Coordinates of C-alpha atoms in Angstrom, one line a residue:
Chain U
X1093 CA 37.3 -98.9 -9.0
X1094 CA 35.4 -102.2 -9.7
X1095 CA 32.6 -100.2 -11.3
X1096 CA 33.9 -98.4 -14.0
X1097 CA 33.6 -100.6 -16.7
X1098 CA 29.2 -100.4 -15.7
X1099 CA 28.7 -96.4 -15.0
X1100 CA 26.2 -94.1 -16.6
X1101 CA 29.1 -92.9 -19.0
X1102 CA 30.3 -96.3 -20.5
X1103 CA 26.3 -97.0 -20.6
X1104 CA 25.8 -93.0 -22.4
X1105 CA 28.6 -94.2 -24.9
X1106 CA 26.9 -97.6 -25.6
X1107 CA 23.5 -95.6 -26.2
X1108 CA 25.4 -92.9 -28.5
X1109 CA 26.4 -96.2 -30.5
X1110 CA 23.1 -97.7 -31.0
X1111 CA 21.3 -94.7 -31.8
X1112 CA 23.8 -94.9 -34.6
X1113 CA 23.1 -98.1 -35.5
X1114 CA 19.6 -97.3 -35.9
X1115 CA 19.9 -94.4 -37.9
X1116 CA 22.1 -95.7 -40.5
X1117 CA 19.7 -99.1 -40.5
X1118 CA 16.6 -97.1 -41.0
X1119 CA 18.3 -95.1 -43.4
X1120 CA 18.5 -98.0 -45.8
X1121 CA 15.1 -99.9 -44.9
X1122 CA 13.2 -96.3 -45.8
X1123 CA 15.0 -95.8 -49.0
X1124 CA 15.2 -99.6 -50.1
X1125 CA 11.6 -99.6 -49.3
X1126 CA 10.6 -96.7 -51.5
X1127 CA 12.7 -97.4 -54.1
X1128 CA 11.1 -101.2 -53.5
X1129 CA 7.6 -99.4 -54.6
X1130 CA 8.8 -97.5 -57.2
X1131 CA 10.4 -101.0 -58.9
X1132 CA 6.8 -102.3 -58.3
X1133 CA 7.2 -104.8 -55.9
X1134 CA 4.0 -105.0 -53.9
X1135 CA 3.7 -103.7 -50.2
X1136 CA 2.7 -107.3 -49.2
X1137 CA 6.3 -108.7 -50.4
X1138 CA 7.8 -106.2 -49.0
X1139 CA 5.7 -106.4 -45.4
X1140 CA 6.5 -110.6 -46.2
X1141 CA 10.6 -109.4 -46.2
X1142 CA 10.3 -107.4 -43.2
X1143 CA 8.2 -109.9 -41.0
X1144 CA 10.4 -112.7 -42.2
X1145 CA 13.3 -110.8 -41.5
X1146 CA 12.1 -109.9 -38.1
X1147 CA 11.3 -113.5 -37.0
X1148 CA 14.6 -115.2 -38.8
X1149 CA 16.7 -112.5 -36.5
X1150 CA 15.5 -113.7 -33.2
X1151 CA 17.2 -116.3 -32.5
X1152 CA 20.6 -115.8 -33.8
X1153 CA 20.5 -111.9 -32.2
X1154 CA 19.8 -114.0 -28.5
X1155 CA 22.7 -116.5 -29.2
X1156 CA 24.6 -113.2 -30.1
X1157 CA 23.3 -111.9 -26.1
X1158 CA 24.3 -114.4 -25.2
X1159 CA 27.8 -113.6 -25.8
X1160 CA 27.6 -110.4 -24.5
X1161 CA 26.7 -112.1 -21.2
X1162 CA 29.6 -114.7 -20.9
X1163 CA 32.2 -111.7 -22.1
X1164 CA 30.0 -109.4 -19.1
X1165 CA 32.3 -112.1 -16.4
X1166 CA 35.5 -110.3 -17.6
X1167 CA 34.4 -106.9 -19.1
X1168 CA 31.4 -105.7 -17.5
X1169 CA 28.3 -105.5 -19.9
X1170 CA 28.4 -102.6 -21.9
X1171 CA 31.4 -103.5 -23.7
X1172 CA 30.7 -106.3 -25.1
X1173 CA 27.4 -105.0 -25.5
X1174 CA 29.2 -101.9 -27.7
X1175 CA 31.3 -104.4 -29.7
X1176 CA 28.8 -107.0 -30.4
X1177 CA 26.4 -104.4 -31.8
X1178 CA 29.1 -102.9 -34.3
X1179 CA 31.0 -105.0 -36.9
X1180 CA 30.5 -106.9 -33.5
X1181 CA 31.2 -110.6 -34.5
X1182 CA 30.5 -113.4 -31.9
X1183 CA 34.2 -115.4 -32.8
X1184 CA 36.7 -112.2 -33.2
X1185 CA 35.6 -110.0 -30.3
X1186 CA 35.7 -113.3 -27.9
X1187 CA 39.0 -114.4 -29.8
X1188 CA 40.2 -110.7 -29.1
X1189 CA 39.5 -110.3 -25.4
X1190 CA 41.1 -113.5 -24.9
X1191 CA 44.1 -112.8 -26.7
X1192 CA 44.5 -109.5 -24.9
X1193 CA 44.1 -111.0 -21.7
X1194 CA 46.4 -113.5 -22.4
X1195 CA 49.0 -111.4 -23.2
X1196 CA 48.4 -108.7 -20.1
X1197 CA 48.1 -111.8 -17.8
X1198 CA 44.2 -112.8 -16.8
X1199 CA 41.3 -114.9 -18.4
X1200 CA 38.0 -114.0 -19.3
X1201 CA 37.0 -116.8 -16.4
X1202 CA 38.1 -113.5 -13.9
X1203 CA 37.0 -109.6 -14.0
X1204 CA 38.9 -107.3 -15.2
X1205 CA 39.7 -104.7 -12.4
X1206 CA 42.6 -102.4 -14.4
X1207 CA 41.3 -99.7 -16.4
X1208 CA 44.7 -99.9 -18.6
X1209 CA 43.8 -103.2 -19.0
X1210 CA 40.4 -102.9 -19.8
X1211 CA 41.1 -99.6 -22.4
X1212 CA 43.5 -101.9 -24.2
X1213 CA 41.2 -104.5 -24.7
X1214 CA 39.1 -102.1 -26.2
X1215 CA 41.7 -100.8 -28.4
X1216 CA 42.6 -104.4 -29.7
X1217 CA 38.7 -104.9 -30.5
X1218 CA 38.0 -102.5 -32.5
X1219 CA 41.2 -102.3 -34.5
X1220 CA 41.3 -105.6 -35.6
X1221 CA 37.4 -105.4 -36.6
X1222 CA 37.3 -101.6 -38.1
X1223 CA 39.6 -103.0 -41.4
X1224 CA 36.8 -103.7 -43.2
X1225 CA 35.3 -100.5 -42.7
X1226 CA 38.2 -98.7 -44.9
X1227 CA 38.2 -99.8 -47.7
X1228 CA 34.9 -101.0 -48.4
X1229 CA 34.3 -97.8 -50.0
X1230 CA 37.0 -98.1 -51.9
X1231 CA 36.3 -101.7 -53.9
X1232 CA 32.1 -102.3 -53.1
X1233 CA 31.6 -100.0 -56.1
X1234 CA 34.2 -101.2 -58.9
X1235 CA 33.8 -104.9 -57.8
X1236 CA 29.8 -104.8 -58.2
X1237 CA 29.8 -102.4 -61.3
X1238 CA 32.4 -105.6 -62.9
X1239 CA 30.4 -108.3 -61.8
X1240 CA 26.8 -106.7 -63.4
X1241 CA 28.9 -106.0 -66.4
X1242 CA 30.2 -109.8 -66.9
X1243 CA 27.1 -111.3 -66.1
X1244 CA 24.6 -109.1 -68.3
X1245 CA 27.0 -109.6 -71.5
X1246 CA 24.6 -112.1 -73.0
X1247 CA 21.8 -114.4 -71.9
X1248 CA 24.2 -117.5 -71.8
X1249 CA 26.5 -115.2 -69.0
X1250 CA 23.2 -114.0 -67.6
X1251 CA 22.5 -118.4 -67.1
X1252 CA 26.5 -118.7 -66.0
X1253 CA 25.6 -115.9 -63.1
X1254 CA 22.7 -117.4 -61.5
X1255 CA 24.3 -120.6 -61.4
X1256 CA 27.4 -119.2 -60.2
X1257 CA 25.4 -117.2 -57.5
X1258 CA 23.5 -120.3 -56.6
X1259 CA 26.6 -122.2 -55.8
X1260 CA 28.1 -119.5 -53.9
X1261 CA 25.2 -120.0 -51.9
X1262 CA 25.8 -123.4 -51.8
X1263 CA 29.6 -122.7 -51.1
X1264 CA 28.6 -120.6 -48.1
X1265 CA 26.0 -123.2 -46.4
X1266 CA 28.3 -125.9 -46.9
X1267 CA 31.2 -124.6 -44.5
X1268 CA 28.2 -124.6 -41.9
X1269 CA 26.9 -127.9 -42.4
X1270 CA 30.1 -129.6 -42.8
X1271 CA 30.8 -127.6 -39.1
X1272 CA 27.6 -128.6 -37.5
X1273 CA 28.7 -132.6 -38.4
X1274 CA 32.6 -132.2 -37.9
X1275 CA 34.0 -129.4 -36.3
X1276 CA 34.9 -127.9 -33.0
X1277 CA 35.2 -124.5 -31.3
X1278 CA 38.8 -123.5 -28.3
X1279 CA 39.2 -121.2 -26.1
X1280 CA 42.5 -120.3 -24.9
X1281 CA 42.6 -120.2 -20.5
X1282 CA 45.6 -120.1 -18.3
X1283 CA 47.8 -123.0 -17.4
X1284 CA 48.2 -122.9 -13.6
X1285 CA 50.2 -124.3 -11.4
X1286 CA 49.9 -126.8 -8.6
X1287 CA 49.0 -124.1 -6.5
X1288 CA 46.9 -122.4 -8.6
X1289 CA 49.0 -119.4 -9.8
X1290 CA 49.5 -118.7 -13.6
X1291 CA 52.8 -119.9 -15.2
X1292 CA 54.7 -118.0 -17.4
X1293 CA 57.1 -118.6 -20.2
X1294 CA 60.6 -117.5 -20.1
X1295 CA 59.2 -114.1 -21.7
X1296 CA 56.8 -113.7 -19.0
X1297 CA 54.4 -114.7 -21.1
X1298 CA 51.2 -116.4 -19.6
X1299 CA 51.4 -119.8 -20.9
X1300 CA 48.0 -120.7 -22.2
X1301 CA 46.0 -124.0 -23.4
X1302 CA 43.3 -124.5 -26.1
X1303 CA 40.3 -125.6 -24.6
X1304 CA 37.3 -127.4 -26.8
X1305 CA 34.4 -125.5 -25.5
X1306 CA 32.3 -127.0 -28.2
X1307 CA 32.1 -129.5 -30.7
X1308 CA 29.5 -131.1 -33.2
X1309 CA 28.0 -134.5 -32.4
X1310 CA 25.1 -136.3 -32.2
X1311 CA 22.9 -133.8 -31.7
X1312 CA 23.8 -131.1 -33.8
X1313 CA 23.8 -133.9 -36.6
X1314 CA 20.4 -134.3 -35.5
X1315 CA 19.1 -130.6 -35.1
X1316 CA 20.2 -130.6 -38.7
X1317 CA 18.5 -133.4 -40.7
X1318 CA 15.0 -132.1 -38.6
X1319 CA 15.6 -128.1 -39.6
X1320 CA 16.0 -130.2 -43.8
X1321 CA 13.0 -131.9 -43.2
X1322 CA 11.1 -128.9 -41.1
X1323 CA 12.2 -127.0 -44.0
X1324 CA 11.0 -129.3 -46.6
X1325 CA 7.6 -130.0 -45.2
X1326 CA 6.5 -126.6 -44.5
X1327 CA 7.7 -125.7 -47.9
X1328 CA 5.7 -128.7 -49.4
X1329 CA 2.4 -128.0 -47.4
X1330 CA 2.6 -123.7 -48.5
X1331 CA 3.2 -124.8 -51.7
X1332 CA 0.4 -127.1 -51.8
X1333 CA -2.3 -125.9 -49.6
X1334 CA -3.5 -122.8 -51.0
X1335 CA -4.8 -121.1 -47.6
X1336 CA -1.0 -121.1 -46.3
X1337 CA 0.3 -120.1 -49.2
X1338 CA 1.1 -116.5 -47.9
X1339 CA 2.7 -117.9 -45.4
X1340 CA 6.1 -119.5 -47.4
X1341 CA 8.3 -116.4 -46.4
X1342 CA 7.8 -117.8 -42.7
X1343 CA 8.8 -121.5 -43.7
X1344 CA 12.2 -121.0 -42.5
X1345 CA 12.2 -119.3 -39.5
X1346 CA 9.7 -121.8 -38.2
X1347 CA 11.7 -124.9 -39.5
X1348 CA 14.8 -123.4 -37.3
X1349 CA 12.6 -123.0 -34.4
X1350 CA 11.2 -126.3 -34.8
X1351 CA 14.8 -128.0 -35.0
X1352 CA 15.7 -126.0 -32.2
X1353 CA 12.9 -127.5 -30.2
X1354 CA 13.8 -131.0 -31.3
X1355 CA 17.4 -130.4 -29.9
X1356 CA 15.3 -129.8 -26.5
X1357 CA 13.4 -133.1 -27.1
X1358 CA 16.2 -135.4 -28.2
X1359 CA 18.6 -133.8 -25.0
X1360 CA 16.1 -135.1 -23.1
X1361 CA 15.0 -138.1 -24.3
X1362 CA 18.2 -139.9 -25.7
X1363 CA 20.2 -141.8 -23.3
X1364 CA 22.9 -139.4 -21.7
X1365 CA 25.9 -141.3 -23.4
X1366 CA 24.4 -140.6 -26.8
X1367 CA 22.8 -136.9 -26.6
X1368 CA 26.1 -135.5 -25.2
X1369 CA 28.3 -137.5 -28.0
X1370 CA 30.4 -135.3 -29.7
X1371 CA 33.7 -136.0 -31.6
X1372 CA 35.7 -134.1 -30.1
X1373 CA 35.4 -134.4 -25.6
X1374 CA 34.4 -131.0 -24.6
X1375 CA 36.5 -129.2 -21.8
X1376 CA 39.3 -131.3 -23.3
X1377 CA 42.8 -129.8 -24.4
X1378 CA 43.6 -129.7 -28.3
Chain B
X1383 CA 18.9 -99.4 -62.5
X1384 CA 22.6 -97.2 -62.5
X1385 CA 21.5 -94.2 -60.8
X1386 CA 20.0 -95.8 -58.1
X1387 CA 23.6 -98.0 -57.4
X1388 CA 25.8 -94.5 -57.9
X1389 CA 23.2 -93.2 -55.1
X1390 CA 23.2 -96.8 -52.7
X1391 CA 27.4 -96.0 -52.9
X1392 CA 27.3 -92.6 -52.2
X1393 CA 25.1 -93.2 -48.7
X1394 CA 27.0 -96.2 -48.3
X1395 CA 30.5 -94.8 -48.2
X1396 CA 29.3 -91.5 -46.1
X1397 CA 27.9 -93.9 -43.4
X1398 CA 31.0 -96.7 -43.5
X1399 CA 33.0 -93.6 -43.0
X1400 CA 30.8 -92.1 -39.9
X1401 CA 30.5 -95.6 -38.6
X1402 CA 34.6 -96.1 -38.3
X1403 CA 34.4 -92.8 -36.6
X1404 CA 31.5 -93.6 -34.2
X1405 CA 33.8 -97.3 -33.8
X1406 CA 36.6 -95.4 -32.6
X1407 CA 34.7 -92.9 -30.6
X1408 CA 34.7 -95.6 -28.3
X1409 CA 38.1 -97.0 -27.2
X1410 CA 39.3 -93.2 -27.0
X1411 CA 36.3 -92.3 -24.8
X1412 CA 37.2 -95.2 -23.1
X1413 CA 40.6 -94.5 -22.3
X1414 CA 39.8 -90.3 -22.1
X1415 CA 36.9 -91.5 -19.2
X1416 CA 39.5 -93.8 -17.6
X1417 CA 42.5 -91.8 -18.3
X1418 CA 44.1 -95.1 -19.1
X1419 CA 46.2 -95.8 -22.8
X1420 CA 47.4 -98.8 -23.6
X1421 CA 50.6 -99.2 -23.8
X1422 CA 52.2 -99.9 -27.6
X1423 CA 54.1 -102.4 -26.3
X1424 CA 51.4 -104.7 -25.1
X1425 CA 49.4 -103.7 -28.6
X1426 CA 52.8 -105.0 -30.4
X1427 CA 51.9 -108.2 -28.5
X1428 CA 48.0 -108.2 -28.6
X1429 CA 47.3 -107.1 -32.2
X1430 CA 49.8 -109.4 -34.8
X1431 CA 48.2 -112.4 -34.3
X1432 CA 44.9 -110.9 -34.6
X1433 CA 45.2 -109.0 -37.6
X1434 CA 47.2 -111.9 -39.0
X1435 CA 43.9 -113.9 -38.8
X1436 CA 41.2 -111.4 -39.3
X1437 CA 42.2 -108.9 -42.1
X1438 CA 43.2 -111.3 -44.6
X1439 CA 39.6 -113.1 -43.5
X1440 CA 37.4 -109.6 -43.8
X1441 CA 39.5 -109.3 -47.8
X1442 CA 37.9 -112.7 -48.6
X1443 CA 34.8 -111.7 -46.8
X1444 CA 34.3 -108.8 -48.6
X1445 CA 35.0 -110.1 -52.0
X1446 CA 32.4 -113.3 -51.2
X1447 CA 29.3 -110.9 -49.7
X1448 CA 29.6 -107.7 -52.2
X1449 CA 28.2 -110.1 -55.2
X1450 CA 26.1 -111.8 -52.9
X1451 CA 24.6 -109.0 -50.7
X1452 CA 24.6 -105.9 -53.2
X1453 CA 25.9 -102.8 -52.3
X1454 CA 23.4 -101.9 -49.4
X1455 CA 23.7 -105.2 -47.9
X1456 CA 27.1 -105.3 -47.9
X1457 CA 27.9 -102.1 -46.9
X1458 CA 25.1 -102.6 -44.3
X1459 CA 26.3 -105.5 -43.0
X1460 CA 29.6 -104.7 -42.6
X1461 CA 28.7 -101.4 -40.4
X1462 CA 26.6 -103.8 -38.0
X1463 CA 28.5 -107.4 -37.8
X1464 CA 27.9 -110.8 -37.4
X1465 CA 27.5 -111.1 -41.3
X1466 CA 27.9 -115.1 -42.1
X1467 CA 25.8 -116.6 -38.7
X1468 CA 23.2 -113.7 -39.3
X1469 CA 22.9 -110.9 -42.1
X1470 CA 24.1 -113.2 -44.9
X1471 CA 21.9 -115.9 -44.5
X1472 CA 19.1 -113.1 -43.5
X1473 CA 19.3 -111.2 -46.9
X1474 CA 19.6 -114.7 -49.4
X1475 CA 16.4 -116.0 -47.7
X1476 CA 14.5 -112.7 -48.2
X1477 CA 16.0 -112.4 -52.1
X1478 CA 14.8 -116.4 -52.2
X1479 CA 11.0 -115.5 -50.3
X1480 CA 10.6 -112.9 -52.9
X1481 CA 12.4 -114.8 -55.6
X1482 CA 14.1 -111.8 -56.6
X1483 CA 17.8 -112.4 -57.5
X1484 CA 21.0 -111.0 -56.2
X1485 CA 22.8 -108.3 -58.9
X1486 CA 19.1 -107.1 -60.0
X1487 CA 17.7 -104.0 -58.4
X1488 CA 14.8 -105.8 -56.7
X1489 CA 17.7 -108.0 -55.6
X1490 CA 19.3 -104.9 -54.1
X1491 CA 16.2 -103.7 -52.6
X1492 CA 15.2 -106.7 -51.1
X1493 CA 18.8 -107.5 -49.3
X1494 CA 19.5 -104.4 -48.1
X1495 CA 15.6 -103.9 -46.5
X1496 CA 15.6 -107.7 -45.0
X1497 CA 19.7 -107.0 -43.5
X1498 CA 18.1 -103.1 -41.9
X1499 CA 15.5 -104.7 -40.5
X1500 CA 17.1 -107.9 -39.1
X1501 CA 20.5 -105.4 -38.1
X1502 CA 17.4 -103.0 -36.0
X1503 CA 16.3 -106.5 -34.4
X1504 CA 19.5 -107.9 -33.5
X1505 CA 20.3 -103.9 -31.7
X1506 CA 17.0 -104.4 -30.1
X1507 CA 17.1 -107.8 -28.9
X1508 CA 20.7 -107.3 -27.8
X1509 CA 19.5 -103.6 -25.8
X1510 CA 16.5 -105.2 -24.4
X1511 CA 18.2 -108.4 -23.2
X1512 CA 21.3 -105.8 -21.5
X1513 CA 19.1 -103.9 -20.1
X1514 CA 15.9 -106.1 -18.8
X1515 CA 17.3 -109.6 -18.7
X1516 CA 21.2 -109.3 -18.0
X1517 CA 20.3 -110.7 -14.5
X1518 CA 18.3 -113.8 -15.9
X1519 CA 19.7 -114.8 -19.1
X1520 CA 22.9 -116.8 -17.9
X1521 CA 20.1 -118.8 -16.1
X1522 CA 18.2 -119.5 -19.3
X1523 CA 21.9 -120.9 -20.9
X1524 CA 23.6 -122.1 -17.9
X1525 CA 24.4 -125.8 -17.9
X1526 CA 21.2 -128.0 -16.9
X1527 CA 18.8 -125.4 -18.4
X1528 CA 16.0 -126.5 -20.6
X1529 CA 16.5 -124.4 -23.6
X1530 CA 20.5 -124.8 -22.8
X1531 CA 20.8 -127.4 -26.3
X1532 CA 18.3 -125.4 -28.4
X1533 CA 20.6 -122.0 -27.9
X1534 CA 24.1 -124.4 -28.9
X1535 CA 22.6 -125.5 -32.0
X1536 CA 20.9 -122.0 -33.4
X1537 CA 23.4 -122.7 -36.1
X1538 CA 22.9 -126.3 -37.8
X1539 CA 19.2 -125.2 -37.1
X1540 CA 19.8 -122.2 -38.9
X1541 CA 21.6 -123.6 -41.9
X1542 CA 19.9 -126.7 -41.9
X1543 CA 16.5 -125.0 -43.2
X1544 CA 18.4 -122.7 -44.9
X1545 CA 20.0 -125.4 -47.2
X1546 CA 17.3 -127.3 -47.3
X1547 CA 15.6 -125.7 -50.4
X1548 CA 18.9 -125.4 -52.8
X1549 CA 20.1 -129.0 -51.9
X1550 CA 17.3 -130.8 -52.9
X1551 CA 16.9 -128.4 -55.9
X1552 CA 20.7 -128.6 -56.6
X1553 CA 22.1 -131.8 -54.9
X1554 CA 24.7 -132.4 -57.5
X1555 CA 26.2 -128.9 -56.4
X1556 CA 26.2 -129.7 -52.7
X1557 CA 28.4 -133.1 -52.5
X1558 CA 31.4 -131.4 -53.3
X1559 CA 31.3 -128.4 -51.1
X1560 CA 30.0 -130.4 -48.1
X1561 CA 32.7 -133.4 -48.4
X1562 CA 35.5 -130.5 -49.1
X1563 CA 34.3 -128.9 -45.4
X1564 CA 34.5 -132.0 -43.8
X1565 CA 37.5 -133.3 -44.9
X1566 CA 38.8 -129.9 -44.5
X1567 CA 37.6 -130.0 -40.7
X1568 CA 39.3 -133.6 -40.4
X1569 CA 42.5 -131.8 -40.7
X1570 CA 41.9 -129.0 -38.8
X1571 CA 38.6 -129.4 -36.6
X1572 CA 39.1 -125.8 -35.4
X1573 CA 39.5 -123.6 -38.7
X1574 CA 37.2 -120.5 -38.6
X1575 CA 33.9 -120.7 -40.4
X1576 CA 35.3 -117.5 -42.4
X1577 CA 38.1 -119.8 -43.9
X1578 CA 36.2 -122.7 -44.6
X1579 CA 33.6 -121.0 -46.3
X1580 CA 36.2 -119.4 -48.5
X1581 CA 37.3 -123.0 -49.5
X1582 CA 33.6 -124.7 -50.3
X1583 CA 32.9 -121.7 -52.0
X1584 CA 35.8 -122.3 -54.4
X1585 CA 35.3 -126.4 -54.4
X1586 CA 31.3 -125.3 -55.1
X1587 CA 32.0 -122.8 -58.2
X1588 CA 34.9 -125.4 -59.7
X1589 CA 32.2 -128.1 -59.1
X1590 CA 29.3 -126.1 -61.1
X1591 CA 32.0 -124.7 -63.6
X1592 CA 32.6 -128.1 -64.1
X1593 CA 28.6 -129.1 -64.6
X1594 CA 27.3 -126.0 -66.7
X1595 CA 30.7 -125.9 -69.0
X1596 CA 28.2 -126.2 -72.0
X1597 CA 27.3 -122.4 -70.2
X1598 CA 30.9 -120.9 -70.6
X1599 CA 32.6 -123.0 -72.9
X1600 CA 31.4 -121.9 -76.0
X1601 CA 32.1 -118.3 -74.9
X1602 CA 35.3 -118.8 -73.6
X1603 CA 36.6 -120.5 -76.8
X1604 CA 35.1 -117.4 -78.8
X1605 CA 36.9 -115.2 -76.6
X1606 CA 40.5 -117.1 -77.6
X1607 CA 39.8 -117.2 -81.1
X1608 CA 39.0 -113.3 -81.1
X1609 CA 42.4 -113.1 -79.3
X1610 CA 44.0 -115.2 -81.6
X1611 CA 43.0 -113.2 -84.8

């Protein structure tokens, strides 16, 4: 019964999902891109968006893989898989599975073998993710219509609105900076006892801990000032060297690769007691 | 410009509807395959904290990408996930490569072609990697691996280059959002990137509110006067 959660029919529904997921994406890409034309933007700008698009995706869809792989321990692959492919988020679904697990006694460090189990974890996934999905619909279109109406009032709210959308921007990339050089990710895992059986609370409850599985530090302070300065040189050298001026739109993606190399590089080169300094001790309880 | 946005709502509402249907396809073919329910008791357990945490995170969510993203974008991105580590930053980078801006038409156009694209990719390279490399990817991340740090830090790499642009253009509107994350994440190193985003956004629009007032000022003290007569 181990099997269940990898036959061809979990794998058929997983396939029925991502055909859907193509659909609907090239859906939109074939009618933004005509639509693109018939605004006048150039085939080459809009070739430019969907290379840089393609190469920026890269490495975020692998980190994204590989949560599919460490949720594949408990859950078999093609759930995860599923989940992580619609309104699939790499923080709620682990946060989910977890939380179920925790709740019907196991960890994600151990397979789930119960098809109950495994069905309600399912059931808690999706749930918790599909909100968005229902009333979208209902506010997208009132929200946008009030926000184009505001800001095209007069040229002075037509200035307030770019600056306003340039520090939402700001507002946004902030909350990931500030992470990357002071914050720290948990996981919840069982508390056993001395003989290596879970304990419960007086509920029969499992009683779980909050593990740091990762935390910022010297390094990702590090990655971080090279993928500003990747970022600023590339930009610099497009703007300034007319041969690689075409190739601006690919600035970014190669500044994150860059700094993702330099993480490599300083990993290896820094003492040990500096490249694995982080604020807060990894595998540590919080 | 208004046709075309009654037309990207229509589409976009038919296929957030099929998409919650095609979600929920799952867990019942799940349990149908199985022939295994959950119980509603353990849901009773399972689901409060959850939804405590998430829903009232996807209400700010959606209110901070729809004026961001556009319509397509947002509805877009909200069908295929992962919005602020991937589509979000995704769609503003193409809008910025194309220096078209968000709430224009080309705006719309742009975002919602760069979020297809990178949502096909992300489907792909997730497939691809099930399917073909399932057996050799925990390799490639486990502990010791080479590429092991450059995977861990896809993020400040990410948002680092991102940034880089707007913060030396706009430095003055940066401090504040960035010193209000950290001291945020002082208090509480854990807090969810949806949260804290929700907070330097707000610090970030006081902050420029607070710099431009010579843009809203003027048309804010028309506005009470006209109110007043």
């Amino acid at each position: 019964m181990t099997d269940f959660k990898e036959s061809p029919i979990m794998y058929g529904i997983a396939l029925a999902v991502i055909a859907f997921i193509i659909a609907q994406s090239l859906f939109f890409a074939i009618k933004s891109w005509k639509h693109g034309k018939k605004l006048g933007i150039t085939s080459e700008t809009l070739k430019n968006t969907v290379i840089s698009s393609v190469l920026f995706t890269i490495a975020p869809s692998i980190s994204i893989l590989v949560t599919v792989i460490v949720l594949a321990n408990a859950l078999g692959i093609v759930l995860p898989w599923i989940r992580l492919s619609v309104v699939g988020n790499l923080a709620y679904e682990t946060v989910a599975a977890e939380t179920s697990l925790g709740v019907l006694g196991g960890s994600l460090s151990n397979p789930v073998d119960n098809p109950v189990a495994f069905s309600t974890i399912a059931w808690a996934m999706t749930i918790g993710a599909g909100f968005p999905l229902f009333y979208l619909p209902l506010v997208c279109k009132k929200l946008q219509m009030k926000i184009g109406d505001t800001i095209n009032k007069n040229d002075n709210t037509k200035k307030l609105g770019d600056v306003l959308s340039a520090a939402a921007f700001i507002g946004i990339i902030s909350a990931f900076i500030a992470r990357a050089i002071n914050g720290c990710a948990t996981t919840k895992e069982l508390v056993l006892d001395s003989a290596g059986n879970q304990m419960l609370n007086e509920a029969g409850e499992a009683i779980t801990k909050n593990v740091i599985t990762e935390s910022s530090g010297v390094i990702s302070i590090l990655t971080l000032i090279c993928a500003i300065i990747f970022m600023l040189i590339f930009t610099a050298l497009c703007q300034k060297v007319k041969k690689l001026e075409k190739f601006e739109s690919f600035a970014m993606p190669l500044a994150m690769f860059a700094a993702m190399g330099c993480a490599i590089l300083f990993t290896k080169v820094l003492p040990a007691e500096l490249s694995t300094f982080t604020w807060y001790s990894v595998g540590g309880v919080m | 410009m208004k046709t075309y946005f009654y037309k990207l709502h229509k589409w976009g509402a038919v296929w957030n509807y099929a998409a919650l249907l095609a979600m929920y396809f799952v867990p019942v073919a799940i349990s149908v395959y199985l022939n295994a329910w959950p119980t509603l008791g353990a849901l009773a357990k399972i689901l409060p904290p959850l939804l405590i945490l998430y829903w009232p995170t996807g209400v700010i969510e959606t209110v901070t990408y729809i004026p961001m993203l556009g319509a397509g974008g947002t509805y877009l991105s909200f069908v295929t996930g992962n919005i602020s580590n991937l589509k979000l930053p995704c769609g503003l980078n193409a809008m910025e490569n194309a220096k078209v801006k968000a709430n224009t038409e080309e705006g719309e156009v742009i975002a919602t072609l760069s979020i297809a694209v990178s949502s096909i990719v992300t489907t792909v390279v997730i497939a691809v990697g099930v399917l073909a490399f399932s057996p050799v990817l925990p390799k490639i991340t486990a502990e010791g691996s080479l590429f092991k740090p450059a995977f861990e830090q896809v993020l400040p790499a990410l948002f680092g280059a991102l940034g880089a642009g707007y913060f030396f253009k706009h430095w003055k509107l940066g401090i504040a959002p960035v010193l209000s994350g950290i001291i945020v994440l002082l208090f509480s190193p854990t807090m969810g990137v949806g949260i804290l985003m929700f907070i330097t956004i707000v610090v970030s629009i006081v902050g420029t509110l607070i710099i431009y007032k010579n843009l809203w000022l003027p048309e804010f003290k028309k506005m009470k006067e006209a109110k007043k007569k």
